[in-house]
PDB file of C-alpha atoms and ligand atoms in Angstrom:
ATOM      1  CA  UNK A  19      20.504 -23.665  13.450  1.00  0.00           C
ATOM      2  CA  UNK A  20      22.525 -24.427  16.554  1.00  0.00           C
ATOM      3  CA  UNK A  21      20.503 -26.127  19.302  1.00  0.00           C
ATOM      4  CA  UNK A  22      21.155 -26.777  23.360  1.00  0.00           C
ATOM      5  CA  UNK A  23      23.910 -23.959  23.742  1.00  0.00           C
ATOM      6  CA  UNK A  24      23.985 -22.700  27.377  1.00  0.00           C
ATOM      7  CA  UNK A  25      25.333 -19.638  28.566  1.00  0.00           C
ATOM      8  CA  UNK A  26      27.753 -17.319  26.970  1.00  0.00           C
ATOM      9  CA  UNK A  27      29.913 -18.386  24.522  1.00  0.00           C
ATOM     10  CA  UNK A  28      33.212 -16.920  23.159  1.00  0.00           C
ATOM     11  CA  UNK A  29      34.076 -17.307  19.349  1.00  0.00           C
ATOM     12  CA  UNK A  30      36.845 -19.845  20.467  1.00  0.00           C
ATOM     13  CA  UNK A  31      34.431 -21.570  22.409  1.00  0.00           C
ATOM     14  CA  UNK A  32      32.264 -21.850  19.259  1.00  0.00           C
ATOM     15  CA  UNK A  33      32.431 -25.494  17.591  1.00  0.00           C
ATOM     16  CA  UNK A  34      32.222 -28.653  18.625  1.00  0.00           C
ATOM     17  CA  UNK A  35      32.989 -30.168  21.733  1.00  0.00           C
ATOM     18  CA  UNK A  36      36.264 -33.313  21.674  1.00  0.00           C
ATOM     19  CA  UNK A  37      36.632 -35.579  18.390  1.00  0.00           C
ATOM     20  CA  UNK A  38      33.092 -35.427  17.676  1.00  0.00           C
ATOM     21  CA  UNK A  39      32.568 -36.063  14.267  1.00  0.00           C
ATOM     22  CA  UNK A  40      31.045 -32.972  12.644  1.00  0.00           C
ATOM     23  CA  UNK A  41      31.171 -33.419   9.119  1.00  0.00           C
ATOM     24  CA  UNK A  42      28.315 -33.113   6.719  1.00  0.00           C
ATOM     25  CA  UNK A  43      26.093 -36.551   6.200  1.00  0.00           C
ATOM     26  CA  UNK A  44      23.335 -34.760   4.151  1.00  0.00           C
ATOM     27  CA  UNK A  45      23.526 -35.395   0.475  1.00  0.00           C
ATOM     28  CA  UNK A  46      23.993 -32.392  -1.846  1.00  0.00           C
ATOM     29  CA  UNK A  47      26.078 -29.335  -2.937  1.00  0.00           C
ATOM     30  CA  UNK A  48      28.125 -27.357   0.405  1.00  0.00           C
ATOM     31  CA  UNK A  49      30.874 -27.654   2.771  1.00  0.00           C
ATOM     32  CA  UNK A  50      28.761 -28.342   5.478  1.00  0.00           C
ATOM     33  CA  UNK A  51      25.236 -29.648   6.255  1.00  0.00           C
ATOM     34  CA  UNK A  52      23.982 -26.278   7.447  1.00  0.00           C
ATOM     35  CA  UNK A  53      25.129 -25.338   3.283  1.00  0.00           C
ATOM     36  CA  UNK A  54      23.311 -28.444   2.192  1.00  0.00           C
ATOM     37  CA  UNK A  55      20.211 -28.389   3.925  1.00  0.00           C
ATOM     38  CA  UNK A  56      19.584 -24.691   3.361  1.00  0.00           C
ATOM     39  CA  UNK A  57      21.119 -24.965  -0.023  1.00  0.00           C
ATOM     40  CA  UNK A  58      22.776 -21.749   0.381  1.00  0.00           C
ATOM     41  CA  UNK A  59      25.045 -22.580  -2.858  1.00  0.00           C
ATOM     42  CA  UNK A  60      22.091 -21.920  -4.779  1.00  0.00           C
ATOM     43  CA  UNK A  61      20.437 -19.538  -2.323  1.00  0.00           C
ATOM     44  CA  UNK A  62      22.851 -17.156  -2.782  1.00  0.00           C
ATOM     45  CA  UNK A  63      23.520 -17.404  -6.446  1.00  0.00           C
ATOM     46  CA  UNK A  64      20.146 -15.981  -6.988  1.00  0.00           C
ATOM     47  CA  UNK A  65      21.224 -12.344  -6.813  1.00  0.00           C
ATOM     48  CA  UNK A  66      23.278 -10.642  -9.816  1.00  0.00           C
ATOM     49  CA  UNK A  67      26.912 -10.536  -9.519  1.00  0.00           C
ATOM     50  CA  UNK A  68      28.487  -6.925  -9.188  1.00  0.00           C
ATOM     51  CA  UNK A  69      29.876  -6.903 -13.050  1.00  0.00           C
ATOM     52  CA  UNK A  70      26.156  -7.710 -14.207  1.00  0.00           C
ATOM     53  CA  UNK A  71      24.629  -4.930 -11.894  1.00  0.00           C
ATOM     54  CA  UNK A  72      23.454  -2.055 -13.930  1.00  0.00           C
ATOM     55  CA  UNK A  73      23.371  -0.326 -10.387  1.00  0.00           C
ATOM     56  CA  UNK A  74      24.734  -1.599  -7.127  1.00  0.00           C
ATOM     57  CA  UNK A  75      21.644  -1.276  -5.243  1.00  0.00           C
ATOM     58  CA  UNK A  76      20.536  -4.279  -7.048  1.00  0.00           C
ATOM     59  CA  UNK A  77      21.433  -6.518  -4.215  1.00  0.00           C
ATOM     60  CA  UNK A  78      19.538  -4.592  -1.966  1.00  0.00           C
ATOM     61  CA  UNK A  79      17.103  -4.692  -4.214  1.00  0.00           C
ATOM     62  CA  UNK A  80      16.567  -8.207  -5.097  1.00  0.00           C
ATOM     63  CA  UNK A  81      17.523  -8.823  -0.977  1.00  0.00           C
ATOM     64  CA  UNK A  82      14.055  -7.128  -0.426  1.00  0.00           C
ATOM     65  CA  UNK A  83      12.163  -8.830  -3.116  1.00  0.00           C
ATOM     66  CA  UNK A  84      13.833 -11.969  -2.892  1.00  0.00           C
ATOM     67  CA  UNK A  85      12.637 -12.523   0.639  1.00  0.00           C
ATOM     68  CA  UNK A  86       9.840 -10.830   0.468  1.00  0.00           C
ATOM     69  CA  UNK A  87       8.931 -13.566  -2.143  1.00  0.00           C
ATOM     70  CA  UNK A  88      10.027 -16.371   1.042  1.00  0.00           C
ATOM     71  CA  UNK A  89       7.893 -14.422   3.680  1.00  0.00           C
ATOM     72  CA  UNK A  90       4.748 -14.480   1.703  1.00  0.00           C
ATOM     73  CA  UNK A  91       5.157 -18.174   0.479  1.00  0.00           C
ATOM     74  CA  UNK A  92       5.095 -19.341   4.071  1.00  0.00           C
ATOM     75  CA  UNK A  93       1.741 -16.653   4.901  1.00  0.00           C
ATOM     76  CA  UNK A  94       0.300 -18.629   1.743  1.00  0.00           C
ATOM     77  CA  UNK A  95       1.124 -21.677   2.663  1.00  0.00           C
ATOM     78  CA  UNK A  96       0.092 -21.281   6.843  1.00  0.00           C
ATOM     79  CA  UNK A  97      -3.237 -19.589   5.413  1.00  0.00           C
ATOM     80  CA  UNK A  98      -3.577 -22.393   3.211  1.00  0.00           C
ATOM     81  CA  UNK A  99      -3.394 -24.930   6.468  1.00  0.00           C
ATOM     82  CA  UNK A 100      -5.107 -22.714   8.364  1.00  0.00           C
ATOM     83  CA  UNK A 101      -8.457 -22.881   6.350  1.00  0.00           C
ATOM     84  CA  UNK A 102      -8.128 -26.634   6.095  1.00  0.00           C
ATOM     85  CA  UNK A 103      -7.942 -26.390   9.742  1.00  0.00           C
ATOM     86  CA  UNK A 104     -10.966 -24.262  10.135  1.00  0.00           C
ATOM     87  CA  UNK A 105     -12.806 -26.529   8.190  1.00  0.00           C
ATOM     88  CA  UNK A 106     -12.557 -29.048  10.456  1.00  0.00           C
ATOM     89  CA  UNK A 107     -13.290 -27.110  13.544  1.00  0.00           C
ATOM     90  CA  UNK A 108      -9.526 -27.200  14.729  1.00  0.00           C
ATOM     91  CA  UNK A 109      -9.868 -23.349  15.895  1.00  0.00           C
ATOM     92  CA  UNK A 110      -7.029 -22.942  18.122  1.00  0.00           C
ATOM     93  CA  UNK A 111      -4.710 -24.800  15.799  1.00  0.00           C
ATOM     94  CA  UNK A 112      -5.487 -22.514  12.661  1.00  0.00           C
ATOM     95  CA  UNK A 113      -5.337 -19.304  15.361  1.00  0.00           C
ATOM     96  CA  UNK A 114      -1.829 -20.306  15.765  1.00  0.00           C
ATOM     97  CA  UNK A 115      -0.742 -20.949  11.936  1.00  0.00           C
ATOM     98  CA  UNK A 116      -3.018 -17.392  11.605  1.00  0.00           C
ATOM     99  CA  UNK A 117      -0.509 -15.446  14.120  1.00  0.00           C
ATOM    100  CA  UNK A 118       2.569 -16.860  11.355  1.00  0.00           C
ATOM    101  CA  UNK A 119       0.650 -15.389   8.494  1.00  0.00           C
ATOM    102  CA  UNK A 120       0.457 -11.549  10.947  1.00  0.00           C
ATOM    103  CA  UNK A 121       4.113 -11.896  11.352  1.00  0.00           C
ATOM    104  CA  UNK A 122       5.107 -12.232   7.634  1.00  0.00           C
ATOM    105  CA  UNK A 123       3.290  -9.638   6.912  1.00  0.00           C
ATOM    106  CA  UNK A 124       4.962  -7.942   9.705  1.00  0.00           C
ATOM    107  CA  UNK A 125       8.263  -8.706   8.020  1.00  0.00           C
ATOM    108  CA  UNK A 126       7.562  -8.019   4.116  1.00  0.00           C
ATOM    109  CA  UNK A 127       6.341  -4.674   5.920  1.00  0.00           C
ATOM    110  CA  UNK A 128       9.202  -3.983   7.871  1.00  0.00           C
ATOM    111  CA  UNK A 129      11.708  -5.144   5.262  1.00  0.00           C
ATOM    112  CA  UNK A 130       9.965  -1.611   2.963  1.00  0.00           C
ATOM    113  CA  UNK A 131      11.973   0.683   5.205  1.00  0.00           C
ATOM    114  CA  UNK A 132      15.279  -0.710   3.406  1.00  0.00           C
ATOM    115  CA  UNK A 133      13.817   0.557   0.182  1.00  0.00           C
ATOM    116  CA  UNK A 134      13.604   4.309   1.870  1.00  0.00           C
ATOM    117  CA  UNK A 135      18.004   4.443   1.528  1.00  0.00           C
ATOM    118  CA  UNK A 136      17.643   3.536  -2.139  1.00  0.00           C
ATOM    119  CA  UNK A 137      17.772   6.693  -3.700  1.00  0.00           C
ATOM    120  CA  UNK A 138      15.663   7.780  -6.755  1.00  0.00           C
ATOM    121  CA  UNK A 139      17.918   8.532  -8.642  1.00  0.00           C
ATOM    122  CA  UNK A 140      19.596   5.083  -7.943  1.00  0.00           C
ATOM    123  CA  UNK A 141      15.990   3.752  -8.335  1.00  0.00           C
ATOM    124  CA  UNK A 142      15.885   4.902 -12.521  1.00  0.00           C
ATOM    125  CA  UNK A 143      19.350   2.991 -13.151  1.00  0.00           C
ATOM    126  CA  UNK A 144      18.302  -0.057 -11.147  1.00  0.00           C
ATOM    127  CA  UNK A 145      14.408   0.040 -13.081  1.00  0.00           C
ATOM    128  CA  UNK A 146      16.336  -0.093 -16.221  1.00  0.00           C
ATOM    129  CA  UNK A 147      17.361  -3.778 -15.411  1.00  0.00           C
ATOM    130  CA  UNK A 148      14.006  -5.093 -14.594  1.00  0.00           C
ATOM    131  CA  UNK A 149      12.307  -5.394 -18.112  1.00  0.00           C
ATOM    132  CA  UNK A 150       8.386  -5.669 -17.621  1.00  0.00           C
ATOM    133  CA  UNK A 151       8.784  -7.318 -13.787  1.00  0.00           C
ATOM    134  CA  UNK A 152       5.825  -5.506 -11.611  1.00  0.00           C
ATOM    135  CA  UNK A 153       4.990  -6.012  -8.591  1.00  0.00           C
ATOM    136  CA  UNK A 154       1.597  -7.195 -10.172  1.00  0.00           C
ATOM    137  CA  UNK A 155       3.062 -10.098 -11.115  1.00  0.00           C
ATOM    138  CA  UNK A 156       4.601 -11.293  -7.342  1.00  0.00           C
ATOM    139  CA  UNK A 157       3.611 -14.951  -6.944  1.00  0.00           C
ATOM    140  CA  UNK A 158       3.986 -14.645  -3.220  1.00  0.00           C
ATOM    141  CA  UNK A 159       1.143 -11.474  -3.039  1.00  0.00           C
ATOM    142  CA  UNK A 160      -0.866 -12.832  -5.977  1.00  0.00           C
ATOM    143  CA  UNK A 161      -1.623 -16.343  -3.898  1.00  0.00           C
ATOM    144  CA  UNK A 162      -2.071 -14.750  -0.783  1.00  0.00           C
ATOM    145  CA  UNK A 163      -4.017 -12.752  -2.169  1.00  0.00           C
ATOM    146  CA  UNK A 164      -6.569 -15.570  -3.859  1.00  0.00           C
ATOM    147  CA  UNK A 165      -6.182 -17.574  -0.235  1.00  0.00           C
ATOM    148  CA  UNK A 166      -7.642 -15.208   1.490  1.00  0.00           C
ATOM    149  CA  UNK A 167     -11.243 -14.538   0.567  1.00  0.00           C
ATOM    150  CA  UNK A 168     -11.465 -18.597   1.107  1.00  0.00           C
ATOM    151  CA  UNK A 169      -9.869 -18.095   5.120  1.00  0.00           C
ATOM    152  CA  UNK A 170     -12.985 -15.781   5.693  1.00  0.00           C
ATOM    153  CA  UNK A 171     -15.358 -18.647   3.891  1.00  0.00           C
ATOM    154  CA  UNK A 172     -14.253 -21.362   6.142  1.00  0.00           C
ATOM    155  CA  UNK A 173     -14.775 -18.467   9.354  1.00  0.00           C
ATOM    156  CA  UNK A 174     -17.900 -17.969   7.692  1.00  0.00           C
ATOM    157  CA  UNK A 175     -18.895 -21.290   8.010  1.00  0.00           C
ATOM    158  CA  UNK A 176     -17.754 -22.083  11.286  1.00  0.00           C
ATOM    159  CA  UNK A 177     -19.671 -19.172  12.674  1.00  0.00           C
ATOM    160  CA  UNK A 178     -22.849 -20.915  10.959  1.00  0.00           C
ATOM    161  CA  UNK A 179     -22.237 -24.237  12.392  1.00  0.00           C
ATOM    162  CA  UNK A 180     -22.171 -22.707  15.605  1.00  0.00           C
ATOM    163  CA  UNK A 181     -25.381 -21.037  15.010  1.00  0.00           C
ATOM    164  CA  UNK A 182     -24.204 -17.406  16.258  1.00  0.00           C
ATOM    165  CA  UNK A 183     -24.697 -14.324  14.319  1.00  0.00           C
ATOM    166  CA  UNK A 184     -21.195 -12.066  14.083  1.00  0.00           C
ATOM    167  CA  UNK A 185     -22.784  -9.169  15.965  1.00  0.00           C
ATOM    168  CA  UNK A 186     -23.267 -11.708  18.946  1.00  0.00           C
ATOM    169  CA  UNK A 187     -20.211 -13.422  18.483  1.00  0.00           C
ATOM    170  CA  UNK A 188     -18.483  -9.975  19.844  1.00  0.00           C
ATOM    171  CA  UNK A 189     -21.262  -9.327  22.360  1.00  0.00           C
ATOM    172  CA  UNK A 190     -20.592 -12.527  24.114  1.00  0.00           C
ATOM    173  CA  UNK A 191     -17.292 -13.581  23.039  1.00  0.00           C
ATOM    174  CA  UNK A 192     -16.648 -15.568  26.861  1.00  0.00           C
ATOM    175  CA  UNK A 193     -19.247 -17.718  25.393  1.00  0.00           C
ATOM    176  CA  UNK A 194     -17.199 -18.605  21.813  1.00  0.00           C
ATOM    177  CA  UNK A 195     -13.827 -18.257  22.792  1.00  0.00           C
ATOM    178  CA  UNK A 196     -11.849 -19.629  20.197  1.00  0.00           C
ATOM    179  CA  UNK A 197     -14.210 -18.461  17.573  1.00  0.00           C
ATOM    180  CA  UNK A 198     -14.269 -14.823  18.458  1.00  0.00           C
ATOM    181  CA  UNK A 199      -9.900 -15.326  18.814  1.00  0.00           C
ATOM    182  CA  UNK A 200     -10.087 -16.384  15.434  1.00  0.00           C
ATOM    183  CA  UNK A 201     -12.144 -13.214  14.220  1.00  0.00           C
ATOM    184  CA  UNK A 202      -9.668 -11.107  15.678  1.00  0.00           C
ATOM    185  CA  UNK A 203      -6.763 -12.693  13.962  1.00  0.00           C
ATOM    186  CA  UNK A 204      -8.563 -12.931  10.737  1.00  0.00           C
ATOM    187  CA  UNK A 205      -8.810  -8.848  11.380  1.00  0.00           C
ATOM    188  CA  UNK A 206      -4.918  -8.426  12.124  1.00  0.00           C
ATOM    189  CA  UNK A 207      -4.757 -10.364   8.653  1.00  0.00           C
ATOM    190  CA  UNK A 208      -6.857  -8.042   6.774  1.00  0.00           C
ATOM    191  CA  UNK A 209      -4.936  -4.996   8.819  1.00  0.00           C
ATOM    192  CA  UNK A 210      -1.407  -6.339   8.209  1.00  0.00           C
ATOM    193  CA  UNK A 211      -2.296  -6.572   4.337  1.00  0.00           C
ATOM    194  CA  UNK A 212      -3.769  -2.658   4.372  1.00  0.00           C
ATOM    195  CA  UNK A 213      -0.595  -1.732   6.106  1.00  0.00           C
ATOM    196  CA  UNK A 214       1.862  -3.197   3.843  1.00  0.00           C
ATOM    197  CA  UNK A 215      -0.333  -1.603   0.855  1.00  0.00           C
ATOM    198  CA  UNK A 216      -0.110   1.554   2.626  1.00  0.00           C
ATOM    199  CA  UNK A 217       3.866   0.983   3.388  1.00  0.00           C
ATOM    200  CA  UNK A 218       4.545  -0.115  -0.204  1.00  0.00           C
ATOM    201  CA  UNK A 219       2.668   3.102  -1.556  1.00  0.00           C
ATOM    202  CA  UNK A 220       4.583   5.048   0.381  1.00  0.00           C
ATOM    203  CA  UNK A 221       7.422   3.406  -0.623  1.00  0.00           C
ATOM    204  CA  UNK A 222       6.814   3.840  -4.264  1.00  0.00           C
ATOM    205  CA  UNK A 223       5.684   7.712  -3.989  1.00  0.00           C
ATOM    206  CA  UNK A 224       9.542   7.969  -2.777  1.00  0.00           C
ATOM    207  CA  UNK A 225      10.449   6.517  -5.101  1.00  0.00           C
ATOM    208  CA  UNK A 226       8.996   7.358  -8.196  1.00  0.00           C
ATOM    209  CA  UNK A 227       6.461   9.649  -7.358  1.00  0.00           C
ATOM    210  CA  UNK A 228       2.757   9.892  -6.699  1.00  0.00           C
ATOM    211  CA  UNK A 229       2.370  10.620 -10.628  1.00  0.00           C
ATOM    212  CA  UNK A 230       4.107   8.578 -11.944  1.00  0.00           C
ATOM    213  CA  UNK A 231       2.860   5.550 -14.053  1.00  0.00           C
ATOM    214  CA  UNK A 232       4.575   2.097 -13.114  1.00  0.00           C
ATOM    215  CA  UNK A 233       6.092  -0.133 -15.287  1.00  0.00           C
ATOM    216  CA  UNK A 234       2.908  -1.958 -16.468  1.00  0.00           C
ATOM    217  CA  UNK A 235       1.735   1.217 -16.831  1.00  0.00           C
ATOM    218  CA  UNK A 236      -0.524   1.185 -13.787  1.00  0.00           C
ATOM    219  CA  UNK A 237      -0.669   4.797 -12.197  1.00  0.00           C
ATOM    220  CA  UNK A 238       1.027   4.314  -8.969  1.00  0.00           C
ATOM    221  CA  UNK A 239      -2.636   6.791  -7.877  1.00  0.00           C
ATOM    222  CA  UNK A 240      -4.305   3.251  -7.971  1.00  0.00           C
ATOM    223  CA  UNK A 241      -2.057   1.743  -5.355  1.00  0.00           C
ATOM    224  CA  UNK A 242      -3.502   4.085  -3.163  1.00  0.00           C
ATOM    225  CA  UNK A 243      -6.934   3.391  -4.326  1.00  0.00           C
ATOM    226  CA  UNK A 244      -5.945  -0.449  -3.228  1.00  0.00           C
ATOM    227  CA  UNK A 245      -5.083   0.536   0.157  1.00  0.00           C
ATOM    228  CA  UNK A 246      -8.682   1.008   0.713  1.00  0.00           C
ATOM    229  CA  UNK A 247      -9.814  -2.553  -0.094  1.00  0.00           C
ATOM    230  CA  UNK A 248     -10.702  -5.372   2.322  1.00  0.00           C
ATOM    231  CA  UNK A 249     -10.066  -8.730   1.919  1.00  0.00           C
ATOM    232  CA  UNK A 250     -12.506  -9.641   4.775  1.00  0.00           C
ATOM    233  CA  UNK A 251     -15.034  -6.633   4.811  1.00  0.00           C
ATOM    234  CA  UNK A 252     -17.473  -8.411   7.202  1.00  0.00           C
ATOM    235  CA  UNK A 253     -15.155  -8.311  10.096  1.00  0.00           C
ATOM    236  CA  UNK A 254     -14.814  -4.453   9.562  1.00  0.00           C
ATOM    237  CA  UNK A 255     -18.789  -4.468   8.746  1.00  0.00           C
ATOM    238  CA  UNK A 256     -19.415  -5.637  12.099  1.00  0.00           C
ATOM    239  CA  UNK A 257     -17.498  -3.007  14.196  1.00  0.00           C
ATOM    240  CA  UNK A 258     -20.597  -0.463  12.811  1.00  0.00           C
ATOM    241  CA  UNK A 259     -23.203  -3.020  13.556  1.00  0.00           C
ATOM    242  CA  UNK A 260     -21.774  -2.809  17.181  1.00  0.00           C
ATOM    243  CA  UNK A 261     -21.875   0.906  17.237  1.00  0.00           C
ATOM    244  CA  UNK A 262     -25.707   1.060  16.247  1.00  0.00           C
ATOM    245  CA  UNK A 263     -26.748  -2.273  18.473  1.00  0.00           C
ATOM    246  CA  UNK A 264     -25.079  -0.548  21.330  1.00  0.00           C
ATOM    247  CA  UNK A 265     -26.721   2.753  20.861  1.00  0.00           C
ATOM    248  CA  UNK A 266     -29.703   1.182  19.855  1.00  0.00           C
ATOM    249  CA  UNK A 267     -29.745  -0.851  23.628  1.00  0.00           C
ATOM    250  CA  UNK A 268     -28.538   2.224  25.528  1.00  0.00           C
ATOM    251  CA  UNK A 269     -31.477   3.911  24.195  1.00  0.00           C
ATOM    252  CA  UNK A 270     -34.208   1.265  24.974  1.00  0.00           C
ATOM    253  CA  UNK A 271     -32.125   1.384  28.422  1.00  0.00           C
ATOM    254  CA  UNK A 272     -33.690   5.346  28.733  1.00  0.00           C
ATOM    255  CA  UNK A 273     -30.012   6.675  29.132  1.00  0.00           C
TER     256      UNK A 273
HETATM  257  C1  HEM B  27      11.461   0.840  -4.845  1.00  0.00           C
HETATM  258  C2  HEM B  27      10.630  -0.146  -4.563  1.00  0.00           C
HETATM  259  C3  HEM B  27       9.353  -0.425  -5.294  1.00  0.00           C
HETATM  260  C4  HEM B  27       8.757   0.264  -6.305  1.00  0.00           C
HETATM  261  C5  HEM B  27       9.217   1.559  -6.970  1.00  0.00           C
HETATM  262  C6  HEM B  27       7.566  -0.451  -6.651  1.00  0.00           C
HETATM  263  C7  HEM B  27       6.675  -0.063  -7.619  1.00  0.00           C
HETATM  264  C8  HEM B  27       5.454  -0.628  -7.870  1.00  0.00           C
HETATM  265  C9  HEM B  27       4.493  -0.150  -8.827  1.00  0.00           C
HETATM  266  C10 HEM B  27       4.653   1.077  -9.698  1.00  0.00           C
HETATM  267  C11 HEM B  27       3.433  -0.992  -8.786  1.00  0.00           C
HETATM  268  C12 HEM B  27       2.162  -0.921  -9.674  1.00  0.00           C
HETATM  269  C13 HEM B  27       2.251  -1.972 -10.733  1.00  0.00           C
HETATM  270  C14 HEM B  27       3.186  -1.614 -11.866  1.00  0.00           C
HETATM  271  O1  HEM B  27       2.787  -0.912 -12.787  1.00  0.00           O
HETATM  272  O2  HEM B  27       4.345  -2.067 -11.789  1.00  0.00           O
HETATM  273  C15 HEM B  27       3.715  -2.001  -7.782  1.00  0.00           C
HETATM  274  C16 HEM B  27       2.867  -3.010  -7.419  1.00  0.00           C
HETATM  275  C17 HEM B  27       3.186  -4.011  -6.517  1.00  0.00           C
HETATM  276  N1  HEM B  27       4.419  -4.208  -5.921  1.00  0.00           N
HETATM  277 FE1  HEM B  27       5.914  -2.890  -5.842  1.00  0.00          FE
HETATM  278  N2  HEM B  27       7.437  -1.560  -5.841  1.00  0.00           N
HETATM  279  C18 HEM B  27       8.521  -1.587  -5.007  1.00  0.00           C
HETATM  280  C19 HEM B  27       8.802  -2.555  -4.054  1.00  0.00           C
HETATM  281  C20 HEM B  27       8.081  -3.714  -3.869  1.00  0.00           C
HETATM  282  C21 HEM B  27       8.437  -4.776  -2.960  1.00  0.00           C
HETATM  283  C22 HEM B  27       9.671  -4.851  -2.056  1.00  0.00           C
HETATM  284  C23 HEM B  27       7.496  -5.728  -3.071  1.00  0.00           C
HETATM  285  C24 HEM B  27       7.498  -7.009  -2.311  1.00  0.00           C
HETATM  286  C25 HEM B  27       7.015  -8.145  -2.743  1.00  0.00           C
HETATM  287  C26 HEM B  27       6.508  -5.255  -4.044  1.00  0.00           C
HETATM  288  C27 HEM B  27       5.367  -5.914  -4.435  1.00  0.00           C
HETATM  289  C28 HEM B  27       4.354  -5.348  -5.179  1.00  0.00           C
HETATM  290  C29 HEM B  27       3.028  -5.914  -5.272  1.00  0.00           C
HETATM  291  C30 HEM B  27       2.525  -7.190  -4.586  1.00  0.00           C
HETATM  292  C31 HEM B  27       2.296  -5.073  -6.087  1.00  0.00           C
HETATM  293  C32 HEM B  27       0.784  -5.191  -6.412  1.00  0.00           C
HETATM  294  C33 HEM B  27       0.135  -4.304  -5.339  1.00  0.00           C
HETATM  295  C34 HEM B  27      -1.285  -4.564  -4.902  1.00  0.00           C
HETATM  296  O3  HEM B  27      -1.964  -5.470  -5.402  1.00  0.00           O
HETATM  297  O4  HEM B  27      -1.730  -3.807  -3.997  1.00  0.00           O
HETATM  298  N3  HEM B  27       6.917  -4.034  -4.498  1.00  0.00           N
HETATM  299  N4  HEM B  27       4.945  -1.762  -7.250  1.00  0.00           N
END
């Protein structure tokens, strides 16, 4: 949270410059008002404490999960924005709440590797502490997930109003700019959440197995079956359309 440092700093150096008065002036719990604005009292007594850990890897993971949780609130809330955006033609802003949404995904993605150093043996002791929680049940996911089918309505829409078919909207993207940027984006969206599917199954196979039947007692086979699902199939229907209109012209073209 520290703004308008310049150039390198020791850790004596580190603090504030003269008499200046410091001190929190933020209401609420903390020391400090980097404590009390990020509420990091309560932040960080969200995890177990060591003598209720049935395992230790429970902070690592409820770290994963509990950020996780963070990372896909703010890709359901940008997504939200972004299709209210849409909506009102504001292309360029919504591209740039859409490239947020890519990176969370990025993140929840990347923050799967930590799962590979739990251990599955570990993994049975810390399961035992987690009662019916499955993943099913994320409210992070589960809204991103309902959001969206309604980001490719609004594209939809905008692609109408504009009065260009999808096939042409790659053929002479110069033409629609910010329309065929969006498109792309909207892809990376639908690509980031196949990715983390994938990651995640892999993730669990390690864990548990690829037989194995989860804790709602949903075969962790149909994870992989999930991997295969779009969100946004018409932006993935397209890419063939492309491959038979461009046959289909180099043909009339006698090549
Ligand atoms: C060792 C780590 C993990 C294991 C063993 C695991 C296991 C599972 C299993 C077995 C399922 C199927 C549903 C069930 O019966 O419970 C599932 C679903 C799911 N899990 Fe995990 N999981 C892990 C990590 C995570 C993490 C870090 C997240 C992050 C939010 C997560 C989110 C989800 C979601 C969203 C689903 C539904 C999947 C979908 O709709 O494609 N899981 N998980």
């Amino acid at each position: 949270m520290s703004e308008g440092q310049t150039g390198a700093m020791s850790d004596e150096d580190a603090g504030p410059i003269g008499d200046q008065d410091t001190g929190p002036i933020l209401p609420g719990p903390g020391g400090s008002d980097y404590e009390r604005y990020l509420r990091t009292d309560e932040l960080l007594s969200l995890q177990k404490t060591p003598s209720d850990w049935a395992h230790r890897d429970e902070l690592l993971f409820q770290t994963v999960h509990q950020s996780s949780e963070l990372w896909l609130k703010l890709a359901g809330s940008e997504a939200t924005e972004a299709t209210r955006l849409i909506d009102q033609d504001g292309l360029l802003a919504a591209a740039r709440l859409l490239r947020r949404v890519v990176l969370c995904l990025r993140q929840v993605t990347e923050a799967l590797d930590m799962l590979d150093l739990l251990d599955p043996w570990d993994y049975h002791v810390v399961r035992t502490a987690l009662g019916h929680g499955s993943g099913f049940d994320s409210p992070g996911f589960r809204h991103l997930a309902r959001v969206i089918p309604g980001l490719g309505t609004a594209f939809d829409h905008a692609l109408q109003r504009t009065g260009v078919p999808l096939t042409d909207l790659y053929r002479r993207r110069s033409e629609f700019e910010p329309l065929h940027q969006l498109a792309e984006l909207l892809t990376d969206v639908d690509e980031r959440l196949r990715l983390w599917r994938f990651r995640h199954y892999s993730v669990v196979a390690r864990a548990i197995g690829e037989e194995s039947i989860g804790i709602q007692g949903t075969p962790v086979q149909v994870l992989g079956k999930l991997i295969g699902q779009r969100q946004l199939p018409k932006l993935w229907e397209v890419r063939s359309r492309l491959v038979e209109l461009f046959e289909a012209e180099r043909g009339a073209g006698g090549e």
